[in-house]
Short mmCIF file of N, CA, C and O in Angstrom, two decimals:
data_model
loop_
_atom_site.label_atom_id
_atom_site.label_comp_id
_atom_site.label_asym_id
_atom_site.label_seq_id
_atom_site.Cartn_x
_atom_site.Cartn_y
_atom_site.Cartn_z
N UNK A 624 115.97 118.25 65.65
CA UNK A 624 116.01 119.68 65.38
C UNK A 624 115.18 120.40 66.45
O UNK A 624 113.95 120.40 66.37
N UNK A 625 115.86 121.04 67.50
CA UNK A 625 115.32 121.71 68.47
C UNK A 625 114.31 122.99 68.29
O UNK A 625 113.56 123.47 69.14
N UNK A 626 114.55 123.53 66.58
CA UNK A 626 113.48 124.63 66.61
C UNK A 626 112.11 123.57 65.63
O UNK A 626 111.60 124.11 64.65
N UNK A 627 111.74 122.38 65.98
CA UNK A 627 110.73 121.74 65.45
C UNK A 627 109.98 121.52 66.84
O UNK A 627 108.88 120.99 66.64
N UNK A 628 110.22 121.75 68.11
CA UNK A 628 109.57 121.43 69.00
C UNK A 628 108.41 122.68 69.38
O UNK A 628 108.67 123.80 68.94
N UNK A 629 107.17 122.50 70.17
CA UNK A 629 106.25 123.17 70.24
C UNK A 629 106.78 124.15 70.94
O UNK A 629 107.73 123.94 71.70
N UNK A 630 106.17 125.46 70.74
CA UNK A 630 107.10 126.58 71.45
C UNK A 630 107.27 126.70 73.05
O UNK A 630 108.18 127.29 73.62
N UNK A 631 105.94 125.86 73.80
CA UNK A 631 106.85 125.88 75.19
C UNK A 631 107.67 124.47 75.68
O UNK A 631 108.30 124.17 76.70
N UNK A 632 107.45 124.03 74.89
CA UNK A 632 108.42 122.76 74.69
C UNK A 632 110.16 123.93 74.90
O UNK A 632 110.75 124.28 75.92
N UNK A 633 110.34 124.11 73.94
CA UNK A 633 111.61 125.19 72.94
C UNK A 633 111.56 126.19 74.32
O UNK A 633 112.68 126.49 74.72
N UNK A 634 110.67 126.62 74.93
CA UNK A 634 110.98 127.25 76.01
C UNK A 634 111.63 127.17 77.10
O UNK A 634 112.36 128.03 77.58
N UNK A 635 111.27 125.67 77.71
CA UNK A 635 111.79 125.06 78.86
C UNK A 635 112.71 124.87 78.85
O UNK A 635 113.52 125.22 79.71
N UNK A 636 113.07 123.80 77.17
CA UNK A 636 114.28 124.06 77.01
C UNK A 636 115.75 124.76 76.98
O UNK A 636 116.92 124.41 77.05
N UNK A 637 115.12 125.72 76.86
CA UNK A 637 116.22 126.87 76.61
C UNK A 637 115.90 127.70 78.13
O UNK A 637 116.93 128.23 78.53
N UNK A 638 114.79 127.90 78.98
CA UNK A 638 115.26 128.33 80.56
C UNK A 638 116.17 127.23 81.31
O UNK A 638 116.90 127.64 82.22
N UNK A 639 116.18 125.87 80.98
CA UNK A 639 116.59 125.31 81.53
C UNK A 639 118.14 124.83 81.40
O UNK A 639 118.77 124.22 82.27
N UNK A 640 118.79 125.38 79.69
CA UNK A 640 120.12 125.86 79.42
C UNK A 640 120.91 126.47 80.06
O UNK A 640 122.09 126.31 80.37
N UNK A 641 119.67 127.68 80.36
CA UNK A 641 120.32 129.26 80.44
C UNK A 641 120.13 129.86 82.10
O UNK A 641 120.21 131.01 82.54
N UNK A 642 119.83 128.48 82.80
CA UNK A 642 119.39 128.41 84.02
C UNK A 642 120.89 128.81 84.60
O UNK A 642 121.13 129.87 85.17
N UNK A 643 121.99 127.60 84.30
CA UNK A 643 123.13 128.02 84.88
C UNK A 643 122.91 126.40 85.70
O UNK A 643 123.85 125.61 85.85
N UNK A 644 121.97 126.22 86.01
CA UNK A 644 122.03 125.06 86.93
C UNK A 644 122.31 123.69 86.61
O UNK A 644 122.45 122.77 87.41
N UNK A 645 122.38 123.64 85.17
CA UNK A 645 122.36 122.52 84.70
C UNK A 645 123.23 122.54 83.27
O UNK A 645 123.08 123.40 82.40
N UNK A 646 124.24 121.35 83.19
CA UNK A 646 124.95 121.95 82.16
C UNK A 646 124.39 120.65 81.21
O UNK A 646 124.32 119.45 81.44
N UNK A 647 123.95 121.63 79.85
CA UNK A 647 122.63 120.53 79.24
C UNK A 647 122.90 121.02 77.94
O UNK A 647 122.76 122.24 77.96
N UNK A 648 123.32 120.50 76.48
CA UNK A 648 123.85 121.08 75.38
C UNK A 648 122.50 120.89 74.17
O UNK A 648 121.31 120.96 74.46
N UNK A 649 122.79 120.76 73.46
CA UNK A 649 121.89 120.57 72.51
C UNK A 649 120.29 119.46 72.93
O UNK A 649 120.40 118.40 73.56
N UNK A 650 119.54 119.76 72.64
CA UNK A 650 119.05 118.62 72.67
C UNK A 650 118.40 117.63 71.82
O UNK A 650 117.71 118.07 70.90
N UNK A 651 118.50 116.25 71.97
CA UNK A 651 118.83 115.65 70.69
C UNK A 651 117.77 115.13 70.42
O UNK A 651 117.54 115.00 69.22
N UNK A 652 116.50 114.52 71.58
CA UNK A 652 115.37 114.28 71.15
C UNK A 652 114.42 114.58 72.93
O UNK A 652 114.76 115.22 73.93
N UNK A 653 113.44 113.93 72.66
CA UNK A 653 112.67 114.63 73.72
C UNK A 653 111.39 113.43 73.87
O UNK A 653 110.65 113.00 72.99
N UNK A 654 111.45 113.10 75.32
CA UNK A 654 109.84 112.28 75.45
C UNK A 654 109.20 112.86 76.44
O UNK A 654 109.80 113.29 77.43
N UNK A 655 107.17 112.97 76.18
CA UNK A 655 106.84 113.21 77.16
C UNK A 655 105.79 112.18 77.16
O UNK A 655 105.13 111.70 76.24
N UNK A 656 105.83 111.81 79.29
CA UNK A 656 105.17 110.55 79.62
C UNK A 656 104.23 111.32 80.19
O UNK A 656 104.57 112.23 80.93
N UNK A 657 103.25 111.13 79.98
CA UNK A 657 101.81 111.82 80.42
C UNK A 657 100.99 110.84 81.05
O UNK A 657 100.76 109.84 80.38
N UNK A 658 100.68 110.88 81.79
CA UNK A 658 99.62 109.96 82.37
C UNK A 658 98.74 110.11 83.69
O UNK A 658 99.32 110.57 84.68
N UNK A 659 97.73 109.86 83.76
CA UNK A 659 96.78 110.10 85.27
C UNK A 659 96.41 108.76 85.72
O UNK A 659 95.86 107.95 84.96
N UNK A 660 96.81 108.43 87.36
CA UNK A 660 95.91 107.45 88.05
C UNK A 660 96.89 106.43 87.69
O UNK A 660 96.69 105.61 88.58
N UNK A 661 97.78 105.97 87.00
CA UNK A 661 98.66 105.08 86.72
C UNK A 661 100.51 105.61 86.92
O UNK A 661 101.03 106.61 87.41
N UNK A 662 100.95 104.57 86.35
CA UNK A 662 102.13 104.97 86.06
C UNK A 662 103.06 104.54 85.06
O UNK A 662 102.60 103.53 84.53
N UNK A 663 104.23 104.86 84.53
CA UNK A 663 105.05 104.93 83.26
C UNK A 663 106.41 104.18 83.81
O UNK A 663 107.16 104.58 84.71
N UNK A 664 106.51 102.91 82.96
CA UNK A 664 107.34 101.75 83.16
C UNK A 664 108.42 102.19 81.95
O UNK A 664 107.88 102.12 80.84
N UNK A 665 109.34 102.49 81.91
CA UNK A 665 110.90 102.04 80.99
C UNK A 665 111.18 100.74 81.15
O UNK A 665 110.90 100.49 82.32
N UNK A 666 111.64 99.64 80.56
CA UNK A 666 112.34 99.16 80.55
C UNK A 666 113.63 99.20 80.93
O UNK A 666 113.94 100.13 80.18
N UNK A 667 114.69 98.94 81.53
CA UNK A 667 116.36 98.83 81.54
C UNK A 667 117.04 98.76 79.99
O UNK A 667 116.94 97.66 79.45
N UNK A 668 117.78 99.92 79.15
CA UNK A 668 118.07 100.16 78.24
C UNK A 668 119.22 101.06 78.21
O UNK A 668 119.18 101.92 79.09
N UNK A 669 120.35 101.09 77.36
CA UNK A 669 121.06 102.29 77.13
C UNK A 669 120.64 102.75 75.87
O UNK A 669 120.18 102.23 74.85
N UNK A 670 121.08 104.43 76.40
CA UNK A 670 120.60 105.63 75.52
C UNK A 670 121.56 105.35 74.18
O UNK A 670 122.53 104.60 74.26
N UNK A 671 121.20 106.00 73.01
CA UNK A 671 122.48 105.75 72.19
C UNK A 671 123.84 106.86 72.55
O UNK A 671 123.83 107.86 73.26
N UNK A 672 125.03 106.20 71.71
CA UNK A 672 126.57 106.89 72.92
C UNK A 672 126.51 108.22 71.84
O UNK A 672 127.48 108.93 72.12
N UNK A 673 125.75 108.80 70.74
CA UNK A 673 125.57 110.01 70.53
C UNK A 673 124.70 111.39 71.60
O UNK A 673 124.79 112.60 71.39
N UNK A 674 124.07 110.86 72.48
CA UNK A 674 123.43 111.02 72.84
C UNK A 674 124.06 111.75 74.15
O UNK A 674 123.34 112.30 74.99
N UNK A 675 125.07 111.71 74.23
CA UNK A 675 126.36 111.75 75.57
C UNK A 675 126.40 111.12 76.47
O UNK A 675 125.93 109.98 76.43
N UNK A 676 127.05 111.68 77.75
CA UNK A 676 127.24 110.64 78.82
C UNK A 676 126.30 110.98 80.05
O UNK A 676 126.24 110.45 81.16
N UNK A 677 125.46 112.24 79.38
CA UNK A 677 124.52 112.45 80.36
C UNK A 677 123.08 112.47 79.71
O UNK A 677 122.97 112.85 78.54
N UNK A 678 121.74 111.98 80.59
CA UNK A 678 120.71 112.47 80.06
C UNK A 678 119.82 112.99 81.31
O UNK A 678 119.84 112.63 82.49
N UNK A 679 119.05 113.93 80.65
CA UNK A 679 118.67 114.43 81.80
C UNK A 679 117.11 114.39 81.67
O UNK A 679 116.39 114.60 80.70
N UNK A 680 116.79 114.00 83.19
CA UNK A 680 115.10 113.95 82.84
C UNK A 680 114.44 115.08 84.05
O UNK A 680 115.05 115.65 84.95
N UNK A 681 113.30 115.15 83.76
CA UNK A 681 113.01 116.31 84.54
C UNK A 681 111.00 115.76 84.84
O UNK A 681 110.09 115.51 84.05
N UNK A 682 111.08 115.79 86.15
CA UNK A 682 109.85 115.26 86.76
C UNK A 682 108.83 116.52 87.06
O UNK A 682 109.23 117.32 87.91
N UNK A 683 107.54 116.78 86.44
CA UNK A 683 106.70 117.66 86.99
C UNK A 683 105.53 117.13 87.55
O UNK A 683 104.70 116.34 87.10
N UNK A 684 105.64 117.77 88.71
CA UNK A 684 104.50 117.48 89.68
C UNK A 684 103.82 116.15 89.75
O UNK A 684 102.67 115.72 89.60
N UNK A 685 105.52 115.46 90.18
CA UNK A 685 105.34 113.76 90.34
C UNK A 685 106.64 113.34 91.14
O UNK A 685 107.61 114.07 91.35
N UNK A 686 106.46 111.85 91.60
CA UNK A 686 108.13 111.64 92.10
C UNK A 686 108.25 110.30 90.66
O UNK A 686 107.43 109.64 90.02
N UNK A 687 109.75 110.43 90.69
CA UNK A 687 110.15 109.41 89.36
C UNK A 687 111.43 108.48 90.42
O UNK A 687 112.28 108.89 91.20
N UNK A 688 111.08 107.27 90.04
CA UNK A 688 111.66 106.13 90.79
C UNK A 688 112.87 106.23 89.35
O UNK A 688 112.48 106.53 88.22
N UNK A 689 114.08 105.98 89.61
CA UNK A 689 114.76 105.67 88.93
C UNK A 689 115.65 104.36 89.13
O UNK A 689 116.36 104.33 90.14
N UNK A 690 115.68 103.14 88.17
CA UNK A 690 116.40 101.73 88.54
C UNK A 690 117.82 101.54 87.56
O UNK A 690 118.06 101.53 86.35
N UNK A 691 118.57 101.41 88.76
CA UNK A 691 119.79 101.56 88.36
C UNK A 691 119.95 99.50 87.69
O UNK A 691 120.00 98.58 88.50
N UNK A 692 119.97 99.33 86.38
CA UNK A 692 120.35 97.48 86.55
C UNK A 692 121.43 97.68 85.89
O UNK A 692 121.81 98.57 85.12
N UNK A 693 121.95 96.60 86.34
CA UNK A 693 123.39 95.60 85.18
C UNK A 693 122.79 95.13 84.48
O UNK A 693 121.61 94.80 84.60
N UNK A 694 123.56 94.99 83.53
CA UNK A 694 123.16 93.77 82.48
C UNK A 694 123.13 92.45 82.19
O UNK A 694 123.90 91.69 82.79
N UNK A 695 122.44 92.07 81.42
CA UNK A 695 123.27 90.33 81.27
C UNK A 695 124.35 89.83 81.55
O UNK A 695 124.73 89.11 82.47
N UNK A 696 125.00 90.44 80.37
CA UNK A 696 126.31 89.97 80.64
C UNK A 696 127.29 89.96 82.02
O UNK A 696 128.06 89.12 82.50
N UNK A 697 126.83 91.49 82.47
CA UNK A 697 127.36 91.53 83.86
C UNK A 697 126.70 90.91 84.80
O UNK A 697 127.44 90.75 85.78
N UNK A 698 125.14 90.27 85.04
CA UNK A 698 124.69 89.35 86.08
C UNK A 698 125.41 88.09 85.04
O UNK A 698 126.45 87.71 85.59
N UNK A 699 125.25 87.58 84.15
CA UNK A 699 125.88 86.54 83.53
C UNK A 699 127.59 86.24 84.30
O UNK A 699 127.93 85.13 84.70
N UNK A 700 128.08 86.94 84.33
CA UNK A 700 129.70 86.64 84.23
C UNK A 700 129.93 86.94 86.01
O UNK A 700 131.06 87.03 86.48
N UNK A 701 128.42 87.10 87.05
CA UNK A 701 128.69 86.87 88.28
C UNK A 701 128.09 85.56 88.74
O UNK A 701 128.15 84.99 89.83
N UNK A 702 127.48 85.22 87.54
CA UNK A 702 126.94 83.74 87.96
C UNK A 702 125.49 83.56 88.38
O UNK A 702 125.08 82.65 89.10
N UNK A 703 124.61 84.78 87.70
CA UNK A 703 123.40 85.16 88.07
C UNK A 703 122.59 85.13 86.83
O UNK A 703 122.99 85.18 85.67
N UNK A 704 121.44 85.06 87.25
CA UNK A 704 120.66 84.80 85.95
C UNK A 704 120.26 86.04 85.54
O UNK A 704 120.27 86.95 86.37
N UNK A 705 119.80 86.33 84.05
CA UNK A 705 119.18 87.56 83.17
C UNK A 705 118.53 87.87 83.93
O UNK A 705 118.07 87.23 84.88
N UNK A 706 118.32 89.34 83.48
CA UNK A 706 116.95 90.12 84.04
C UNK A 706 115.21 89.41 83.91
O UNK A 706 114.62 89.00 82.91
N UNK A 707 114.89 89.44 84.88
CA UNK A 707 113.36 89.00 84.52
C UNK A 707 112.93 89.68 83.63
O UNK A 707 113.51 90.75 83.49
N UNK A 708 111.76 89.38 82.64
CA UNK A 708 111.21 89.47 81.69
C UNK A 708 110.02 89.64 82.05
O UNK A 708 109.62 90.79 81.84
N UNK A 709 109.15 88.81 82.61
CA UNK A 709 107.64 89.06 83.16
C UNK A 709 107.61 89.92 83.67
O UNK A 709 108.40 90.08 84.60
N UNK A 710 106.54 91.05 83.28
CA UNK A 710 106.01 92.58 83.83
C UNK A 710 105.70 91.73 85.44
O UNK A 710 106.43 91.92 86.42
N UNK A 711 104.64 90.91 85.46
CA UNK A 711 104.44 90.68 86.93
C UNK A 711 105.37 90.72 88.04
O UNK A 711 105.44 91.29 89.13
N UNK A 712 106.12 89.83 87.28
CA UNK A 712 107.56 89.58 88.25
C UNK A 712 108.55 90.60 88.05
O UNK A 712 109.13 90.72 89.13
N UNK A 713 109.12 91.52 87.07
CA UNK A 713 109.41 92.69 87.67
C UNK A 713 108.75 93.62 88.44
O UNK A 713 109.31 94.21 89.36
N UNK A 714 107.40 93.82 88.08
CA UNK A 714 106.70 94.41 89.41
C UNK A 714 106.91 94.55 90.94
O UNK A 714 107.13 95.50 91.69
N UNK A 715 106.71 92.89 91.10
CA UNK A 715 107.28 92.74 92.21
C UNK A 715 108.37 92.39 93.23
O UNK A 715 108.39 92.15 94.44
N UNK A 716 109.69 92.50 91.75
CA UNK A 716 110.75 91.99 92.43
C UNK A 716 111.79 92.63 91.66
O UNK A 716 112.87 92.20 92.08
N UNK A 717 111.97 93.52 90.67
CA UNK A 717 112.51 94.32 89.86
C UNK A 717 113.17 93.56 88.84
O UNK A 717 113.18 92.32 88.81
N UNK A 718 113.74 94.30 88.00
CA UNK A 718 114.41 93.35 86.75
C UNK A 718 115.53 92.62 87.36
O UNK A 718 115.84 91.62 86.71
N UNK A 719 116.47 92.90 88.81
CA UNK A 719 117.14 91.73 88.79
C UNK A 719 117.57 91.97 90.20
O UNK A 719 117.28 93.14 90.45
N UNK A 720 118.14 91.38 91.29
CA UNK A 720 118.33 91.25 92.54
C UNK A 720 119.05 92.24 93.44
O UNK A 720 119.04 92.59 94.62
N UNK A 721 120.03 92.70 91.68
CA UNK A 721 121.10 93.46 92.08
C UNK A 721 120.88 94.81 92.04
O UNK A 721 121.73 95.57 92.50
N UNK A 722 119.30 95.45 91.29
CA UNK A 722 119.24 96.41 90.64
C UNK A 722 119.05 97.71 92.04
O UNK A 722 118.75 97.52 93.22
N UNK A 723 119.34 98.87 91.41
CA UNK A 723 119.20 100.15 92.60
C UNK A 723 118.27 100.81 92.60
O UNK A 723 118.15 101.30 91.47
N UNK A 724 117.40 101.17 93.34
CA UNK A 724 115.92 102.21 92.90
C UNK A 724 116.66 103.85 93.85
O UNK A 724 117.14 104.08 94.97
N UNK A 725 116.44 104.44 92.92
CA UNK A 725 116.77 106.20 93.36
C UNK A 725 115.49 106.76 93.16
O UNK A 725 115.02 106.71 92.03
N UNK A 726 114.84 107.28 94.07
CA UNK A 726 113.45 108.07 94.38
C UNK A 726 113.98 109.91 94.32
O UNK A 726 114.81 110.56 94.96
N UNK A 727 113.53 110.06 93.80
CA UNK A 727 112.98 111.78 94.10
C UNK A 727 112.25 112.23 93.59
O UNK A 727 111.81 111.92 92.48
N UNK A 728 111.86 113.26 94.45
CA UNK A 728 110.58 113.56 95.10
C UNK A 728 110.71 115.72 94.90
O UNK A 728 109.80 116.43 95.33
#
């Protein structure tokens, strides 16, 4: 319920509707990653398919790495093994060989 969010929450929201720039409908839920001196790890996950075919995230006064992976099944059925699991070893080698990193800035 979009009028339960804090009012400049409900604000952004709705400049960012009514922007024109972005075609962005209801919105269905909302996260905010806050953090200093570190940084904020997702996992590789799909959104639920209520949720549409778009989601949109919006970076302030930060750059957000975005990782494009396949899945199991799809490294599975090329003859490749699952996504790594160890934080270490995705760290330093991402969840899987095939995966895409999109930066902006």
């Amino acid at each position: 319920d979009e009028s339960a969010l804090p009012p400049a929450m409900g604000a952004l929201a709705g400049r960012l509707r009514g922007s024109g720039l972005y075609n962005v409908g209801a919105l269905r839920d909302l996260t905010l990653n806050l953090r200093r001196d570190s940084f904020f790890q997702l996992d590789p996950h799909l959104d639920p398919r209520l949720d549409g075919p778009h989601v949109f995230v919006l970076g302030l006064l930060s750059s957000v790495v975005t990782t494009f992976s396949p899945s199991d099944a799809l490294l599975g059925a090329n003859g490749l093994p699952p996504r790594r699991r160890d934080p270490s070893e995705v760290g330093l080698r991402s969840w899987s060989d095939l995966d895409i990193d999109a930066m902006c800035q």
